[in-house]
mmCIF file of C-alpha atoms and ligand atoms in Angstrom:
data_model
loop_
_atom_site.group_PDB
_atom_site.id
_atom_site.type_symbol
_atom_site.label_atom_id
_atom_site.label_comp_id
_atom_site.label_asym_id
_atom_site.label_seq_id
_atom_site.Cartn_x
_atom_site.Cartn_y
_atom_site.Cartn_z
ATOM 1 C CA MET A 285 -0.061 -0.051 -0.147
ATOM 2 C CA GLU A 286 1.164 3.545 -0.552
ATOM 3 C CA GLU A 287 1.996 5.592 2.162
ATOM 4 C CA ILE A 288 -0.072 8.753 2.713
ATOM 5 C CA LEU A 289 2.177 11.742 2.576
ATOM 6 C CA PRO A 290 1.122 15.002 4.275
ATOM 7 C CA GLU A 291 0.098 17.309 1.698
ATOM 8 C CA TRP A 292 3.244 19.529 1.888
ATOM 9 C CA GLN A 293 5.258 16.429 1.092
ATOM 10 C CA GLN A 294 2.966 15.187 -1.607
ATOM 11 C CA GLN A 295 3.304 18.614 -3.306
ATOM 12 C CA ILE A 296 7.106 18.283 -3.140
ATOM 13 C CA LYS A 297 6.844 14.683 -4.601
ATOM 14 C CA ASP A 298 4.523 15.885 -7.237
ATOM 15 C CA SER A 299 6.657 18.972 -8.308
ATOM 16 C CA ILE A 300 7.266 19.808 -11.963
ATOM 17 C CA ARG A 301 11.190 19.437 -12.401
ATOM 18 C CA SER A 302 11.481 19.835 -16.049
ATOM 19 C CA LEU A 303 10.215 21.379 -19.270
ATOM 20 C CA ASP A 304 8.888 18.210 -20.456
ATOM 21 C CA ALA A 305 6.793 17.683 -17.178
ATOM 22 C CA LEU A 306 5.835 21.486 -17.539
ATOM 23 C CA LEU A 307 4.601 20.455 -21.268
ATOM 24 C CA SER A 308 2.249 17.625 -19.895
ATOM 25 C CA VAL A 309 0.367 20.486 -17.468
ATOM 26 C CA PHE A 310 0.510 23.332 -20.441
ATOM 27 C CA PRO A 311 0.407 21.508 -23.752
ATOM 28 C CA GLU A 312 0.234 25.034 -25.425
ATOM 29 C CA ILE A 313 3.751 26.286 -24.524
ATOM 30 C CA GLN A 314 6.428 26.411 -27.101
ATOM 31 C CA ILE A 315 9.918 25.263 -25.871
ATOM 32 C CA HIS A 316 12.768 26.273 -27.923
ATOM 33 C CA GLU A 317 16.466 25.038 -27.754
ATOM 34 C CA GLY A 318 17.444 28.297 -25.632
ATOM 35 C CA MET A 319 15.282 27.051 -22.719
ATOM 36 C CA ARG A 320 16.431 23.626 -22.710
ATOM 37 C CA GLU A 321 20.003 24.971 -22.725
ATOM 38 C CA ALA A 322 18.977 27.407 -19.877
ATOM 39 C CA GLU A 323 17.264 24.126 -17.912
ATOM 40 C CA ARG A 324 20.427 22.129 -18.234
ATOM 41 C CA LYS A 325 22.579 25.096 -16.782
ATOM 42 C CA PHE A 326 20.191 26.164 -14.072
ATOM 43 C CA PRO A 327 17.567 23.241 -12.943
ATOM 44 C CA MET A 328 13.805 24.006 -12.749
ATOM 45 C CA SER A 329 11.503 22.817 -9.957
ATOM 46 C CA LEU A 330 7.973 24.220 -8.821
ATOM 47 C CA THR A 331 5.244 22.565 -7.036
ATOM 48 C CA PRO A 332 1.824 21.942 -8.458
ATOM 49 C CA TYR A 333 0.448 24.839 -5.954
ATOM 50 C CA TYR A 334 2.674 27.419 -7.567
ATOM 51 C CA ALA A 335 1.987 25.995 -10.895
ATOM 52 C CA SER A 336 -1.851 26.516 -10.200
ATOM 53 C CA LEU A 337 -1.207 30.307 -10.126
ATOM 54 C CA ILE A 338 -0.028 30.660 -13.700
ATOM 55 C CA ARG A 339 -2.899 32.408 -15.448
ATOM 56 C CA ARG A 340 -1.072 32.639 -19.005
ATOM 57 C CA PRO A 341 1.612 29.911 -19.576
ATOM 58 C CA ASP A 342 4.070 32.333 -21.093
ATOM 59 C CA PHE A 343 6.898 34.752 -19.887
ATOM 60 C CA SER A 344 4.552 37.420 -19.645
ATOM 61 C CA ASP A 345 2.845 35.932 -16.711
ATOM 62 C CA PRO A 346 4.776 36.847 -13.271
ATOM 63 C CA VAL A 347 4.507 33.430 -12.048
ATOM 64 C CA PHE A 348 5.843 31.356 -15.204
ATOM 65 C CA ALA A 349 8.571 34.018 -15.517
ATOM 66 C CA GLN A 350 9.756 33.554 -12.185
ATOM 67 C CA CYS A 351 10.111 29.788 -12.469
ATOM 68 C CA VAL A 352 10.780 28.767 -16.113
ATOM 69 C CA PRO A 353 14.045 28.803 -17.752
ATOM 70 C CA GLN A 354 14.599 31.097 -20.357
ATOM 71 C CA GLN A 355 17.424 31.917 -23.034
ATOM 72 C CA ALA A 356 18.262 34.894 -21.551
ATOM 73 C CA GLU A 357 19.862 33.024 -18.643
ATOM 74 C CA LEU A 358 22.433 32.270 -20.774
ATOM 75 C CA LEU A 359 23.695 35.872 -21.131
ATOM 76 C CA SER A 360 26.911 36.335 -19.170
ATOM 77 C CA PRO A 361 28.139 40.021 -18.946
ATOM 78 C CA LYS A 362 31.613 40.348 -17.465
ATOM 79 C CA TRP A 363 30.491 41.728 -14.174
ATOM 80 C CA LEU A 364 28.149 38.901 -13.365
ATOM 81 C CA SER A 365 29.911 36.138 -10.949
ATOM 82 C CA GLU A 366 28.464 32.925 -9.304
ATOM 83 C CA ASP A 367 29.424 34.466 -5.765
ATOM 84 C CA PRO A 368 28.835 38.369 -6.364
ATOM 85 C CA LEU A 369 28.526 39.105 -2.492
ATOM 86 C CA ALA A 370 31.850 36.930 -1.962
ATOM 87 C CA GLU A 371 29.869 34.964 0.609
ATOM 88 C CA ARG A 372 32.720 32.362 0.440
ATOM 89 C CA SER A 373 35.214 34.843 1.749
ATOM 90 C CA CYS A 374 32.783 35.664 4.643
ATOM 91 C CA SER A 375 32.324 32.042 5.936
ATOM 92 C CA PRO A 376 34.560 30.909 8.768
ATOM 93 C CA THR A 377 32.936 27.575 9.108
ATOM 94 C CA PRO A 378 30.880 25.670 6.248
ATOM 95 C CA ARG A 379 27.245 27.095 5.951
ATOM 96 C CA LEU A 380 27.920 30.019 8.232
ATOM 97 C CA ILE A 381 28.352 33.555 6.745
ATOM 98 C CA HIS A 382 29.226 36.237 9.191
ATOM 99 C CA ARG A 383 29.458 39.769 7.264
ATOM 100 C CA TYR A 384 27.993 42.132 10.016
ATOM 101 C CA PRO A 385 29.177 42.380 13.400
ATOM 102 C CA ASP A 386 25.754 41.181 15.351
ATOM 103 C CA ARG A 387 24.385 38.886 12.735
ATOM 104 C CA VAL A 388 24.943 35.657 10.945
ATOM 105 C CA LEU A 389 23.592 33.634 8.238
ATOM 106 C CA ILE A 390 23.086 29.820 8.249
ATOM 107 C CA ILE A 391 22.768 27.765 5.192
ATOM 108 C CA ALA A 392 20.430 25.007 6.425
ATOM 109 C CA THR A 393 19.721 23.417 3.220
ATOM 110 C CA SER A 394 19.949 24.063 -0.452
ATOM 111 C CA ALA A 395 16.659 22.737 -1.376
ATOM 112 C CA CYS A 396 13.548 25.183 -2.269
ATOM 113 C CA ALA A 397 9.876 24.379 -3.271
ATOM 114 C CA ALA A 398 10.649 26.263 -6.449
ATOM 115 C CA TYR A 399 13.867 27.391 -7.779
ATOM 116 C CA CYS A 400 13.469 30.883 -8.684
ATOM 117 C CA ARG A 401 15.128 32.232 -11.756
ATOM 118 C CA HIS A 402 16.481 35.459 -9.793
ATOM 119 C CA CYS A 403 17.840 33.280 -7.350
ATOM 120 C CA THR A 404 21.120 35.047 -5.430
ATOM 121 C CA ARG A 405 22.011 31.361 -4.463
ATOM 122 C CA LYS A 406 21.662 29.847 -7.885
ATOM 123 C CA ARG A 407 24.709 28.460 -7.477
ATOM 124 C CA VAL A 408 23.389 26.646 -4.326
ATOM 125 C CA SER A 409 20.304 25.803 -5.373
ATOM 126 C CA SER A 410 21.806 24.002 -8.470
ATOM 127 C CA GLN A 411 23.806 21.530 -6.447
ATOM 128 C CA CYS A 412 22.420 18.659 -4.874
ATOM 129 C CA ASP A 413 19.495 18.990 -2.230
ATOM 130 C CA ALA A 414 22.050 18.742 0.719
ATOM 131 C CA ALA A 415 20.791 19.716 4.225
ATOM 132 C CA ILE A 416 23.292 20.833 6.991
ATOM 133 C CA SER A 417 24.916 17.816 8.612
ATOM 134 C CA ASP A 418 25.296 17.302 12.397
ATOM 135 C CA GLU A 419 29.066 17.910 12.145
ATOM 136 C CA GLU A 420 28.345 21.223 10.428
ATOM 137 C CA LEU A 421 25.782 22.267 12.896
ATOM 138 C CA GLU A 422 27.882 21.506 15.684
ATOM 139 C CA ALA A 423 30.711 23.653 14.049
ATOM 140 C CA CYS A 424 27.984 26.398 13.735
ATOM 141 C CA VAL A 425 26.971 26.213 17.152
ATOM 142 C CA ALA A 426 30.813 26.228 18.495
ATOM 143 C CA TYR A 427 31.607 29.241 16.335
ATOM 144 C CA LEU A 428 28.465 31.076 17.670
ATOM 145 C CA LYS A 429 29.525 30.302 21.347
ATOM 146 C CA THR A 430 32.931 31.931 20.930
ATOM 147 C CA HIS A 431 31.139 35.003 19.237
ATOM 148 C CA PRO A 432 28.785 36.438 21.706
ATOM 149 C CA GLU A 433 28.399 39.477 20.027
ATOM 150 C CA VAL A 434 26.125 37.836 17.494
ATOM 151 C CA ASP A 435 22.587 37.950 18.897
ATOM 152 C CA ASP A 436 20.642 37.371 15.775
ATOM 153 C CA VAL A 437 20.706 34.511 13.406
ATOM 154 C CA LEU A 438 19.223 33.848 10.084
ATOM 155 C CA VAL A 439 18.343 30.368 9.215
ATOM 156 C CA SER A 440 18.267 30.527 5.041
ATOM 157 C CA GLY A 441 19.040 28.261 2.334
ATOM 158 C CA GLY A 442 17.518 27.242 0.077
ATOM 159 C CA ASP A 443 14.546 27.264 2.186
ATOM 160 C CA PRO A 444 14.927 25.758 5.640
ATOM 161 C CA LEU A 445 11.156 24.915 5.743
ATOM 162 C CA MET A 446 11.789 22.164 2.974
ATOM 163 C CA LEU A 447 13.456 20.231 6.128
ATOM 164 C CA THR A 448 11.386 17.701 8.232
ATOM 165 C CA ASP A 449 9.952 19.037 11.313
ATOM 166 C CA ASN A 450 12.458 16.489 13.142
ATOM 167 C CA ARG A 451 15.394 18.075 11.571
ATOM 168 C CA LEU A 452 14.241 21.684 12.119
ATOM 169 C CA THR A 453 13.704 21.238 15.882
ATOM 170 C CA THR A 454 17.198 20.024 16.084
ATOM 171 C CA ILE A 455 18.603 22.958 14.270
ATOM 172 C CA LEU A 456 16.442 25.401 16.176
ATOM 173 C CA SER A 457 16.966 23.752 19.639
ATOM 174 C CA SER A 458 20.666 23.949 19.298
ATOM 175 C CA ILE A 459 20.808 27.730 18.327
ATOM 176 C CA ARG A 460 18.325 28.661 21.128
ATOM 177 C CA ARG A 461 20.322 26.864 23.557
ATOM 178 C CA ILE A 462 23.096 29.365 22.917
ATOM 179 C CA GLU A 463 22.755 32.151 25.550
ATOM 180 C CA SER A 464 23.848 35.071 23.634
ATOM 181 C CA VAL A 465 21.626 34.511 20.652
ATOM 182 C CA LYS A 466 18.255 36.360 21.337
ATOM 183 C CA VAL A 467 16.541 36.034 17.932
ATOM 184 C CA ILE A 468 16.328 33.479 15.493
ATOM 185 C CA ARG A 469 15.101 34.494 11.643
ATOM 186 C CA ILE A 470 13.828 32.054 9.088
ATOM 187 C CA ALA A 471 14.194 33.085 5.585
ATOM 188 C CA SER A 472 11.505 30.930 3.683
ATOM 189 C CA ARG A 473 9.558 31.210 0.507
ATOM 190 C CA VAL A 474 7.090 28.447 1.324
ATOM 191 C CA LEU A 475 4.274 30.787 2.088
ATOM 192 C CA VAL A 476 4.450 31.668 -1.751
ATOM 193 C CA THR A 477 5.327 28.293 -3.099
ATOM 194 C CA LEU A 478 4.145 25.853 -0.532
ATOM 195 C CA PRO A 479 1.839 27.370 2.076
ATOM 196 C CA MET A 480 0.485 24.196 3.260
ATOM 197 C CA ARG A 481 3.928 23.382 4.914
ATOM 198 C CA ILE A 482 2.732 25.876 7.658
ATOM 199 C CA THR A 483 1.259 22.811 9.569
ATOM 200 C CA PRO A 484 0.086 23.486 13.148
ATOM 201 C CA GLY A 485 3.054 21.268 14.106
ATOM 202 C CA LEU A 486 5.321 23.092 12.381
ATOM 203 C CA VAL A 487 4.032 26.269 14.285
ATOM 204 C CA ASP A 488 4.357 24.502 17.541
ATOM 205 C CA ILE A 489 8.082 24.067 16.756
ATOM 206 C CA LEU A 490 8.668 27.697 15.732
ATOM 207 C CA ARG A 491 7.082 28.869 19.089
ATOM 208 C CA ALA A 492 8.674 26.634 20.955
ATOM 209 C CA ASN A 493 12.053 28.406 19.915
ATOM 210 C CA ALA A 494 10.534 32.133 20.357
ATOM 211 C CA PRO A 495 11.505 34.730 19.611
ATOM 212 C CA VAL A 496 11.311 33.647 15.865
ATOM 213 C CA PHE A 497 10.888 35.631 12.912
ATOM 214 C CA VAL A 498 9.677 34.151 9.543
ATOM 215 C CA ASN A 499 10.987 36.350 6.588
ATOM 216 C CA THR A 500 9.332 35.591 3.321
ATOM 217 C CA HIS A 501 9.223 36.428 -0.380
ATOM 218 C CA PHE A 502 6.197 37.665 -2.275
ATOM 219 C CA ASN A 503 7.061 39.251 -5.349
ATOM 220 C CA HIS A 504 3.658 39.777 -6.770
ATOM 221 C CA PRO A 505 -0.052 40.636 -5.572
ATOM 222 C CA VAL A 506 -1.076 37.260 -7.468
ATOM 223 C CA GLU A 507 1.107 35.277 -4.982
ATOM 224 C CA LEU A 508 -1.141 36.430 -2.396
ATOM 225 C CA THR A 509 -3.989 33.656 -2.484
ATOM 226 C CA PRO A 510 -6.708 32.692 0.325
ATOM 227 C CA THR A 511 -4.094 29.695 0.831
ATOM 228 C CA ALA A 512 -1.105 31.875 1.380
ATOM 229 C CA ILE A 513 -2.862 34.150 3.685
ATOM 230 C CA ALA A 514 -4.359 31.676 5.612
ATOM 231 C CA ALA A 515 -0.769 30.214 6.161
ATOM 232 C CA ALA A 516 0.473 33.427 7.090
ATOM 233 C CA ASN A 517 -2.332 34.054 9.674
ATOM 234 C CA ARG A 518 -1.417 30.768 11.254
ATOM 235 C CA LEU A 519 2.026 32.274 12.081
ATOM 236 C CA THR A 520 0.979 35.679 13.022
ATOM 237 C CA ASP A 521 -1.849 34.013 15.227
ATOM 238 C CA ALA A 522 0.868 32.112 17.229
ATOM 239 C CA GLY A 523 2.983 35.345 17.876
ATOM 240 C CA ILE A 524 5.547 34.648 14.779
ATOM 241 C CA PRO A 525 5.918 37.910 13.085
ATOM 242 C CA VAL A 526 6.062 37.675 9.291
ATOM 243 C CA ALA A 527 7.922 40.130 7.157
ATOM 244 C CA ASN A 528 8.680 40.392 3.211
ATOM 245 C CA GLN A 529 11.625 40.577 1.146
ATOM 246 C CA THR A 530 10.410 41.365 -2.368
ATOM 247 C CA VAL A 531 13.098 41.276 -5.102
ATOM 248 C CA LEU A 532 12.368 44.047 -7.709
ATOM 249 C CA LEU A 533 12.315 41.812 -11.219
ATOM 250 C CA ARG A 534 12.166 43.384 -14.809
ATOM 251 C CA LYS A 535 8.983 42.991 -16.465
ATOM 252 C CA ILE A 536 7.806 41.192 -13.550
ATOM 253 C CA ASN A 537 6.859 43.754 -10.731
ATOM 254 C CA ASP A 538 9.057 46.631 -11.849
ATOM 255 C CA SER A 539 6.042 49.335 -11.786
ATOM 256 C CA ALA A 540 4.841 51.300 -8.533
ATOM 257 C CA GLU A 541 1.225 50.525 -9.306
ATOM 258 C CA ILE A 542 2.338 46.573 -8.715
ATOM 259 C CA ILE A 543 4.737 47.274 -5.690
ATOM 260 C CA GLU A 544 1.974 49.403 -4.244
ATOM 261 C CA LYS A 545 -0.715 46.731 -4.558
ATOM 262 C CA LEU A 546 1.679 44.117 -3.093
ATOM 263 C CA CYS A 547 2.742 45.922 -0.038
ATOM 264 C CA ARG A 548 -0.855 47.325 0.813
ATOM 265 C CA GLN A 549 -2.129 43.677 0.705
ATOM 266 C CA LEU A 550 0.448 42.342 2.672
ATOM 267 C CA PHE A 551 0.208 45.236 5.181
ATOM 268 C CA HIS A 552 -3.576 44.325 5.307
ATOM 269 C CA ASN A 553 -2.468 40.759 6.110
ATOM 270 C CA ARG A 554 -0.160 41.720 9.001
ATOM 271 C CA ILE A 555 2.954 40.733 6.772
ATOM 272 C CA ARG A 556 5.352 43.801 7.334
ATOM 273 C CA PRO A 557 7.216 44.861 4.115
ATOM 274 C CA TYR A 558 10.610 44.621 4.961
ATOM 275 C CA TYR A 559 12.958 45.115 2.027
ATOM 276 C CA LEU A 560 12.640 45.762 -1.615
ATOM 277 C CA PHE A 561 15.804 44.166 -3.260
ATOM 278 C CA GLN A 562 17.724 45.139 -6.244
ATOM 279 C CA CYS A 563 18.444 41.917 -8.208
ATOM 280 C CA ASP A 564 22.102 40.750 -7.370
ATOM 281 C CA LEU A 565 24.728 40.484 -9.944
ATOM 282 C CA VAL A 566 24.466 36.739 -10.294
ATOM 283 C CA GLN A 567 25.059 34.671 -13.371
ATOM 284 C CA GLY A 568 21.748 33.957 -15.057
ATOM 285 C CA ILE A 569 19.896 36.772 -13.737
ATOM 286 C CA GLU A 570 20.701 39.677 -16.160
ATOM 287 C CA HIS A 571 17.599 39.714 -17.971
ATOM 288 C CA LEU A 572 15.739 40.470 -14.684
ATOM 289 C CA ARG A 573 17.849 43.439 -13.286
ATOM 290 C CA THR A 574 16.275 46.808 -13.481
ATOM 291 C CA PRO A 575 18.551 49.762 -13.350
ATOM 292 C CA LEU A 576 18.854 51.284 -9.861
ATOM 293 C CA SER A 577 16.940 54.253 -10.906
ATOM 294 C CA THR A 578 13.617 52.260 -11.471
ATOM 295 C CA GLY A 579 13.562 51.177 -7.769
ATOM 296 C CA ILE A 580 14.374 54.574 -6.802
ATOM 297 C CA ASP A 581 11.324 55.710 -8.646
ATOM 298 C CA ILE A 582 9.195 53.284 -7.403
ATOM 299 C CA MET A 583 10.056 54.461 -3.695
ATOM 300 C CA ARG A 584 9.190 58.077 -4.486
ATOM 301 C CA GLN A 585 5.799 57.177 -5.750
ATOM 302 C CA LEU A 586 5.050 54.938 -2.858
ATOM 303 C CA ARG A 587 6.278 57.551 -0.464
ATOM 304 C CA GLY A 588 3.126 59.613 -1.008
ATOM 305 C CA ARG A 589 0.715 56.910 -1.414
ATOM 306 C CA LEU A 590 1.337 54.487 1.418
ATOM 307 C CA SER A 591 1.930 54.260 5.041
ATOM 308 C CA GLY A 592 5.112 54.031 6.490
ATOM 309 C CA MET A 593 4.250 50.748 7.888
ATOM 310 C CA ALA A 594 3.911 49.630 4.429
ATOM 311 C CA ILE A 595 6.755 50.922 2.934
ATOM 312 C CA PRO A 596 9.702 48.503 2.568
ATOM 313 C CA ASN A 597 13.617 49.673 2.535
ATOM 314 C CA PHE A 598 15.016 49.649 -0.822
ATOM 315 C CA ALA A 599 18.422 47.959 -0.741
ATOM 316 C CA VAL A 600 21.015 46.574 -2.730
ATOM 317 C CA ASP A 601 23.630 43.900 -1.657
ATOM 318 C CA THR A 602 26.977 45.484 -3.103
ATOM 319 C CA PRO A 603 29.307 43.374 -5.036
ATOM 320 C CA GLY A 604 32.241 41.627 -3.236
ATOM 321 C CA ALA A 605 31.190 41.493 0.370
ATOM 322 C CA GLY A 606 30.096 45.477 0.614
ATOM 323 C CA GLY A 607 27.252 44.742 2.345
ATOM 324 C CA LYS A 608 23.523 45.920 2.079
ATOM 325 C CA VAL A 609 23.006 49.549 0.970
ATOM 326 C CA GLU A 610 19.600 51.194 1.727
ATOM 327 C CA LEU A 611 19.127 53.077 -1.481
ATOM 328 C CA LEU A 612 18.078 56.427 -0.529
ATOM 329 C CA PRO A 613 18.068 59.083 -3.250
ATOM 330 C CA GLU A 614 20.851 60.436 -1.340
ATOM 331 C CA SER A 615 22.762 57.169 -1.221
ATOM 332 C CA ILE A 616 23.611 57.517 -4.971
ATOM 333 C CA ILE A 617 26.435 59.825 -5.578
ATOM 334 C CA GLY A 618 27.138 59.544 -9.241
ATOM 335 C CA GLN A 619 26.383 58.118 -12.571
ATOM 336 C CA THR A 620 28.995 56.601 -15.031
ATOM 337 C CA ALA A 621 28.158 55.339 -18.562
ATOM 338 C CA THR A 622 28.375 51.768 -17.154
ATOM 339 C CA GLY A 623 26.801 52.041 -13.596
ATOM 340 C CA THR A 624 25.704 53.958 -10.488
ATOM 341 C CA LEU A 625 28.070 55.002 -7.802
ATOM 342 C CA LEU A 626 27.015 54.293 -4.220
ATOM 343 C CA LEU A 627 28.181 55.130 -0.700
ATOM 344 C CA ASN A 628 28.101 52.180 1.668
ATOM 345 C CA SER A 629 27.790 52.068 5.286
ATOM 346 C CA ARG A 630 31.598 52.259 5.656
ATOM 347 C CA GLY A 631 31.990 55.273 3.774
ATOM 348 C CA GLU A 632 33.365 53.541 0.612
ATOM 349 C CA LYS A 633 32.340 54.244 -2.820
ATOM 350 C CA VAL A 634 30.935 51.074 -4.873
ATOM 351 C CA LEU A 635 30.413 50.940 -8.676
ATOM 352 C CA TYR A 636 26.958 49.355 -9.117
ATOM 353 C CA PRO A 637 26.889 48.048 -12.897
ATOM 354 C CA ASP A 638 23.546 48.964 -14.981
ATOM 355 C CA PRO A 639 22.066 46.193 -16.569
ATOM 356 C CA GLU A 640 23.199 45.252 -20.245
ATOM 357 C CA ILE A 641 19.308 45.264 -21.430
ATOM 358 C CA LYS A 642 17.539 48.346 -21.247
HETATM 359 C C1 PLP B 146 21.235 40.183 4.694
HETATM 360 C C2 PLP B 146 21.966 39.439 5.406
HETATM 361 C C3 PLP B 146 21.769 39.449 6.804
HETATM 362 C C4 PLP B 146 20.822 40.391 7.640
HETATM 363 O O1 PLP B 146 20.696 41.701 7.272
HETATM 364 P P1 PLP B 146 19.725 42.395 7.855
HETATM 365 O O2 PLP B 146 19.529 43.960 7.238
HETATM 366 O O3 PLP B 146 19.464 42.514 9.148
HETATM 367 O O4 PLP B 146 18.075 41.695 7.420
HETATM 368 C C5 PLP B 146 22.802 38.943 7.838
HETATM 369 N N1 PLP B 146 23.648 38.368 7.011
HETATM 370 C C6 PLP B 146 23.847 38.220 5.679
HETATM 371 C C7 PLP B 146 25.109 37.357 5.286
HETATM 372 C C8 PLP B 146 23.175 38.789 5.023
HETATM 373 O O5 PLP B 146 23.167 38.870 3.604
HETATM 374 S S1 SF4 B 147 12.887 30.378 -2.490
HETATM 375 FE FE1 SF4 B 147 14.865 31.726 -1.995
HETATM 376 S S2 SF4 B 147 16.748 30.440 -1.753
HETATM 377 FE FE2 SF4 B 147 15.146 29.294 -3.216
HETATM 378 S S3 SF4 B 147 15.296 29.446 -5.334
HETATM 379 FE FE3 SF4 B 147 13.964 31.138 -4.448
HETATM 380 S S4 SF4 B 147 15.122 32.708 -3.751
HETATM 381 FE FE4 SF4 B 147 16.422 31.280 -4.047
#
């Protein structure tokens, strides 16, 4: 007899993992060789739930465009790299990134419920679905014990909520036992791509390790379905604050109207808009990047229309471990023919290249 899986695990099992599998769901789509080449370079995956949000099976659809490989991913301008934020250089022990004095990020797994085409860690998601081992976790805990200045641990990935409840319990309780760690943040996109993962059992695990924040990643209003909202409510009702980090994506959400609608609906549902991120300089996502001026223009328009409670911080993670820079009109100190000059929090000038495609 076949085992009956929980709904979220069934969704993962039934995920669409190739263009051919996508074709059997949407027989009308046209698949070109360029898409196949992009798929070989950067694998695809999406849950049946996320696929059900596709209204038009072509790249004009915001969900389709976020998870289906396209030829433009093969573009490779010289400023793009596999590890633009130099995360490897800030990693004192495998899976732990320590870039800011008081916060660290732990890559708990490389698996995700959907592989976003714009992912900063495309290099991680294209490897196997490896989860953090016991030895690696112990090494992270040992590092944190000798760094009591770190009071905030971001459990990230991939998507940590792809791990089983048992594994999450082990990871979160090991971090929680470190006295100097006050806050645990979980970066997860399951509210968007696999909301049925937010089971009562998972909510209990998160609550048992409070204070835990969940930071999620809605990019477009169509993703805020009743199912996703109900899952977010299960978290907030249990005292787990939910915030959102949107990535600004060319032709997907790069207008003030879309971002305003998204932020307003997030706010109505107690999901605090936290960041609006400029797309990182990662190989395979050049076609999704906007010039910095697009985000600045959007922010200007939001200021007059939305409460400060619903306005995210527009930020860019600067190349070469320069860290995040909040993009206020005044953080832009110049424009060259190829890019924009920014001032980071250490007072250093950083050149941020504009996209090749205008
Ligand atoms: C973004 C990030 C953080 C958290 O930054 P906040 O601005 O506090 O959300 C921590 N570590 C790394 C490596 C990051 O990239
Ligand atoms: S969910 Fe996050 S880590 Fe996973 S592919 Fe999408 S952007 Fe990358």
